[in-house]
Short mmCIF file of C-alpha atoms and ligand atoms in Angstrom, two decimals:
data_model
loop_
_atom_site.label_atom_id
_atom_site.label_comp_id
_atom_site.label_asym_id
_atom_site.label_seq_id
_atom_site.Cartn_x
_atom_site.Cartn_y
_atom_site.Cartn_z
CA MET A 1 -13.87 17.63 -11.62
CA GLU A 2 -10.59 17.12 -13.52
CA SER A 3 -7.24 16.27 -11.92
CA MET A 4 -5.76 19.49 -13.41
CA THR A 5 -7.89 21.47 -10.96
CA LEU A 6 -6.81 19.45 -7.89
CA ALA A 7 -3.89 20.81 -5.88
CA PRO A 8 -0.94 18.39 -5.62
CA ARG A 9 -0.35 16.85 -2.20
CA SER A 10 2.98 15.84 -0.72
CA ARG A 11 3.86 12.26 0.11
CA LYS A 12 4.57 13.22 3.72
CA GLU A 13 0.92 14.22 4.29
CA SER A 14 -0.38 10.69 3.76
CA MET A 15 2.39 8.45 5.17
CA THR A 16 0.99 5.87 7.58
CA GLU A 17 2.62 3.73 10.28
CA MET A 18 0.91 0.83 12.06
CA THR A 19 2.15 -1.47 14.80
CA GLU A 20 0.48 -4.78 15.67
CA TYR A 21 1.27 -7.16 18.55
CA VAL A 22 0.97 -10.77 17.36
CA LEU A 23 -1.57 -12.70 19.47
CA PRO A 24 -2.49 -16.41 19.26
CA GLN A 25 -5.63 -15.62 17.22
CA HIS A 26 -3.42 -14.14 14.47
CA ALA A 27 -1.29 -17.27 14.13
CA ASN A 28 -1.29 -20.74 12.57
CA ALA A 29 -0.37 -24.02 14.28
CA LEU A 30 3.34 -23.20 13.93
CA GLY A 31 2.84 -19.98 15.88
CA ASN A 32 3.55 -17.81 12.80
CA VAL A 33 1.18 -15.01 11.72
CA PHE A 34 -1.24 -16.15 8.99
CA GLY A 35 -0.36 -14.72 5.58
CA GLY A 36 -3.97 -13.55 5.28
CA GLN A 37 -3.71 -11.60 8.54
CA ILE A 38 -0.63 -9.77 7.29
CA MET A 39 -2.43 -9.09 4.00
CA ALA A 40 -5.40 -7.58 5.88
CA TRP A 41 -3.07 -5.26 7.85
CA VAL A 42 -1.24 -4.33 4.61
CA ASP A 43 -4.56 -3.48 2.90
CA LEU A 44 -5.69 -1.41 5.89
CA CYS A 45 -2.44 0.54 6.18
CA ALA A 46 -2.39 1.20 2.41
CA ALA A 47 -6.08 2.19 2.37
CA ILE A 48 -5.51 4.79 5.11
CA THR A 49 -2.65 6.25 3.05
CA ALA A 50 -4.72 6.32 -0.16
CA GLN A 51 -7.72 7.93 1.54
CA ARG A 52 -5.52 10.43 3.41
CA HIS A 53 -4.07 11.49 0.06
CA ALA A 54 -7.34 11.55 -1.87
CA GLY A 55 -9.53 12.92 0.91
CA LEU A 56 -12.20 10.58 -0.44
CA MET A 57 -13.17 6.93 -0.26
CA SER A 58 -10.74 4.75 -2.21
CA VAL A 59 -11.09 1.05 -3.01
CA THR A 60 -8.40 -1.57 -3.50
CA ALA A 61 -8.25 -2.41 -7.21
CA PHE A 62 -5.11 -4.54 -7.39
CA VAL A 63 -2.38 -6.04 -5.22
CA ASP A 64 0.91 -6.87 -6.94
CA ASP A 65 2.70 -10.17 -6.31
CA LEU A 66 3.51 -10.78 -2.64
CA MET A 67 6.46 -12.69 -1.25
CA PHE A 68 6.61 -13.46 2.46
CA GLU A 69 10.34 -13.23 3.18
CA ASN A 70 10.43 -14.16 6.87
CA PRO A 71 7.82 -15.16 9.45
CA VAL A 72 6.71 -13.23 12.55
CA LYS A 73 5.70 -15.27 15.58
CA VAL A 74 3.26 -14.96 18.47
CA GLY A 75 4.65 -12.49 21.03
CA GLU A 76 6.55 -10.55 18.37
CA VAL A 77 5.54 -7.28 16.70
CA VAL A 78 4.61 -6.40 13.13
CA HIS A 79 5.45 -2.90 11.86
CA LEU A 80 3.77 -1.59 8.71
CA SER A 81 4.84 1.53 6.88
CA ALA A 82 2.90 2.85 3.88
CA GLN A 83 3.65 5.66 1.45
CA LEU A 84 2.18 6.93 -1.78
CA THR A 85 4.53 6.13 -4.67
CA ALA A 86 2.60 7.47 -7.67
CA THR A 87 -0.71 8.96 -8.75
CA PHE A 88 -2.43 8.49 -12.10
CA ARG A 89 -5.86 9.89 -13.15
CA THR A 90 -8.35 8.28 -10.76
CA SER A 91 -5.98 5.69 -9.31
CA MET A 92 -2.86 5.73 -7.17
CA GLU A 93 -0.14 3.32 -6.09
CA VAL A 94 0.83 2.73 -2.44
CA GLU A 95 3.92 0.87 -1.22
CA VAL A 96 3.80 -0.99 2.08
CA THR A 97 6.87 -2.30 3.89
CA VAL A 98 6.37 -4.83 6.68
CA THR A 99 9.00 -5.72 9.28
CA GLY A 100 9.01 -7.99 12.30
CA GLU A 101 10.46 -7.09 15.70
CA ASP A 102 11.55 -9.15 18.67
CA LEU A 103 10.87 -6.86 21.65
CA ARG A 104 13.36 -8.69 23.89
CA THR A 105 16.35 -8.13 21.60
CA ARG A 106 14.95 -5.23 19.50
CA ARG A 107 16.09 -7.16 16.42
CA ARG A 108 14.12 -6.24 13.31
CA TRP A 109 13.84 -8.18 10.06
CA PRO A 110 12.15 -7.77 6.68
CA CYS A 111 8.84 -9.59 6.34
CA LEU A 112 7.04 -8.33 3.24
CA HIS A 113 7.02 -5.61 0.62
CA ALA A 114 3.93 -4.82 -1.44
CA TYR A 115 2.47 -2.42 -4.01
CA LEU A 116 -1.29 -1.85 -3.99
CA SER A 117 -3.42 0.12 -6.46
CA PHE A 118 -6.39 2.12 -5.20
CA VAL A 119 -9.15 3.86 -7.14
CA CYS A 120 -10.68 7.03 -5.73
CA ILE A 121 -14.48 6.84 -5.64
CA ASP A 122 -17.02 9.69 -5.57
CA GLU A 123 -20.35 9.74 -3.69
CA GLU A 124 -22.02 7.84 -6.54
CA GLY A 125 -19.41 5.09 -6.42
CA LYS A 126 -17.74 6.20 -9.67
CA PRO A 127 -13.97 6.63 -10.18
CA THR A 128 -13.03 10.29 -9.70
CA PRO A 129 -9.70 12.15 -10.17
CA VAL A 130 -7.12 12.00 -7.40
CA PRO A 131 -4.93 14.97 -6.41
CA PRO A 132 -1.54 14.55 -8.10
CA LEU A 133 1.47 13.57 -6.01
CA LEU A 134 3.55 16.71 -5.36
CA ILE A 135 6.93 16.25 -7.04
CA ASP A 136 9.08 17.99 -4.44
CA SER A 137 12.33 15.99 -4.69
CA PRO A 138 14.30 13.89 -7.20
CA GLU A 139 13.32 10.83 -5.11
CA VAL A 140 9.58 11.50 -5.54
CA GLU A 141 10.11 12.23 -9.24
CA ALA A 142 11.83 8.84 -9.67
CA SER A 143 9.09 7.17 -7.63
CA GLN A 144 6.37 8.61 -9.90
CA ALA A 145 8.25 7.44 -13.02
CA LEU A 146 8.75 3.91 -11.63
CA GLY A 147 5.08 3.83 -10.61
CA LEU A 148 4.08 4.63 -14.18
CA GLU A 149 6.24 1.75 -15.44
CA ARG A 150 4.75 -0.72 -12.93
CA ARG A 151 1.25 0.49 -13.86
CA ALA A 152 1.89 -0.20 -17.55
CA HIS A 153 3.00 -3.80 -16.74
CA ARG A 154 0.03 -4.26 -14.38
CA LEU A 155 -2.58 -3.12 -16.89
CA LEU A 156 -0.99 -5.23 -19.64
CA LYS A 157 -1.03 -8.29 -17.38
CA ASN A 158 -4.66 -7.62 -16.42
CA ALA A 159 -5.67 -7.21 -20.07
CA ARG A 160 -4.06 -10.58 -20.93
CA GLN A 161 -5.99 -12.28 -18.13
CA LYS A 162 -9.39 -10.95 -19.32
C1 LIG B 1 -11.66 -0.60 -9.04
C2 LIG B 1 -12.95 -0.27 -9.80
C3 LIG B 1 -13.62 0.92 -9.12
C4 LIG B 1 -12.54 0.15 -11.21
O1 LIG B 1 -13.73 0.36 -11.93
P1 LIG B 1 -13.72 0.44 -13.53
O2 LIG B 1 -15.10 0.53 -14.00
O3 LIG B 1 -12.80 -0.60 -14.08
O4 LIG B 1 -13.12 1.87 -13.72
P2 LIG B 1 -12.28 2.44 -14.90
O5 LIG B 1 -12.12 1.50 -16.05
O6 LIG B 1 -12.88 3.79 -15.18
O7 LIG B 1 -10.85 2.62 -14.24
C5 LIG B 1 -10.69 3.49 -13.16
C6 LIG B 1 -9.24 3.44 -12.73
O8 LIG B 1 -9.00 2.18 -12.15
C7 LIG B 1 -7.83 1.64 -12.71
N1 LIG B 1 -7.94 0.20 -12.63
C8 LIG B 1 -9.01 -0.53 -12.99
N2 LIG B 1 -8.73 -1.83 -12.80
C9 LIG B 1 -7.49 -1.90 -12.32
C10 LIG B 1 -6.62 -2.95 -11.93
N3 LIG B 1 -7.00 -4.22 -11.99
N4 LIG B 1 -5.38 -2.66 -11.48
C11 LIG B 1 -4.96 -1.37 -11.39
N5 LIG B 1 -5.73 -0.32 -11.75
C12 LIG B 1 -6.96 -0.59 -12.22
C13 LIG B 1 -7.80 2.18 -14.13
O9 LIG B 1 -6.50 2.10 -14.68
C14 LIG B 1 -8.26 3.59 -13.88
O10 LIG B 1 -7.16 4.34 -13.37
P3 LIG B 1 -6.76 5.78 -13.97
O11 LIG B 1 -8.01 6.63 -14.01
O12 LIG B 1 -5.78 6.32 -12.98
O13 LIG B 1 -6.19 5.57 -15.33
C15 LIG B 1 -13.95 -1.47 -9.86
O14 LIG B 1 -13.36 -2.51 -10.61
C16 LIG B 1 -14.32 -1.97 -8.50
O15 LIG B 1 -15.18 -1.37 -7.84
N6 LIG B 1 -13.70 -3.07 -8.05
C17 LIG B 1 -13.99 -3.63 -6.73
C18 LIG B 1 -13.18 -2.89 -5.68
C19 LIG B 1 -13.34 -3.53 -4.32
O16 LIG B 1 -14.42 -3.94 -3.97
N7 LIG B 1 -12.22 -3.60 -3.57
C20 LIG B 1 -12.19 -4.31 -2.32
C21 LIG B 1 -12.88 -3.59 -1.23
S1 LIG B 1 -12.27 -1.98 -0.94
#
């Protein structure tokens, strides 16, 4: 099955929102959420988006550099928002934005921003074409172009590391 035959799907169809309440088991001795816990939520939120878009199992192939901007503490809330930014042949890029929230004051702050690459997998576990991202606005068109640029850097970096 070639990607040419797959109908494009809009970004809106696969957008995913997650909300997590930070409990003591999510936190380190300082009471801040573990970086690894945030990464697990990011991967989950992005995976739901990728699989919603593809309609098939998709595996995480690559996570771009991560910078934790601000901590989130026990008793606060973590919001995750994921959207598809670009599709390629069998792979796609998902952007996840993470914010913290203090429920008492309703203050929100940036926590993390990440790009993850997923590969769509068929029933035999082989990469298979993904439906293209529907280009239905100048914003999505720019997103697809920027995704292609990031992909080129990513694959170059990976090739150097091999
Ligand atoms: C991801 C994986 C399926 C790619 O397999 P592969 O044999 O390298 O496949 P291919 O060379 O045919 O590449 C398939 C696609 O993956 C992309 N890809 C492969 N490695 C990549 C990487 N490190 N970063 C970004 N994209 C990558 C390729 O660019 C290609 O995309 P395209 O078709 O859109 O151009 C394989 O490496 C794998 O199974 N990795 C483990 C995944 C995993 O266990 N994740 C965690 C649990 S979900």
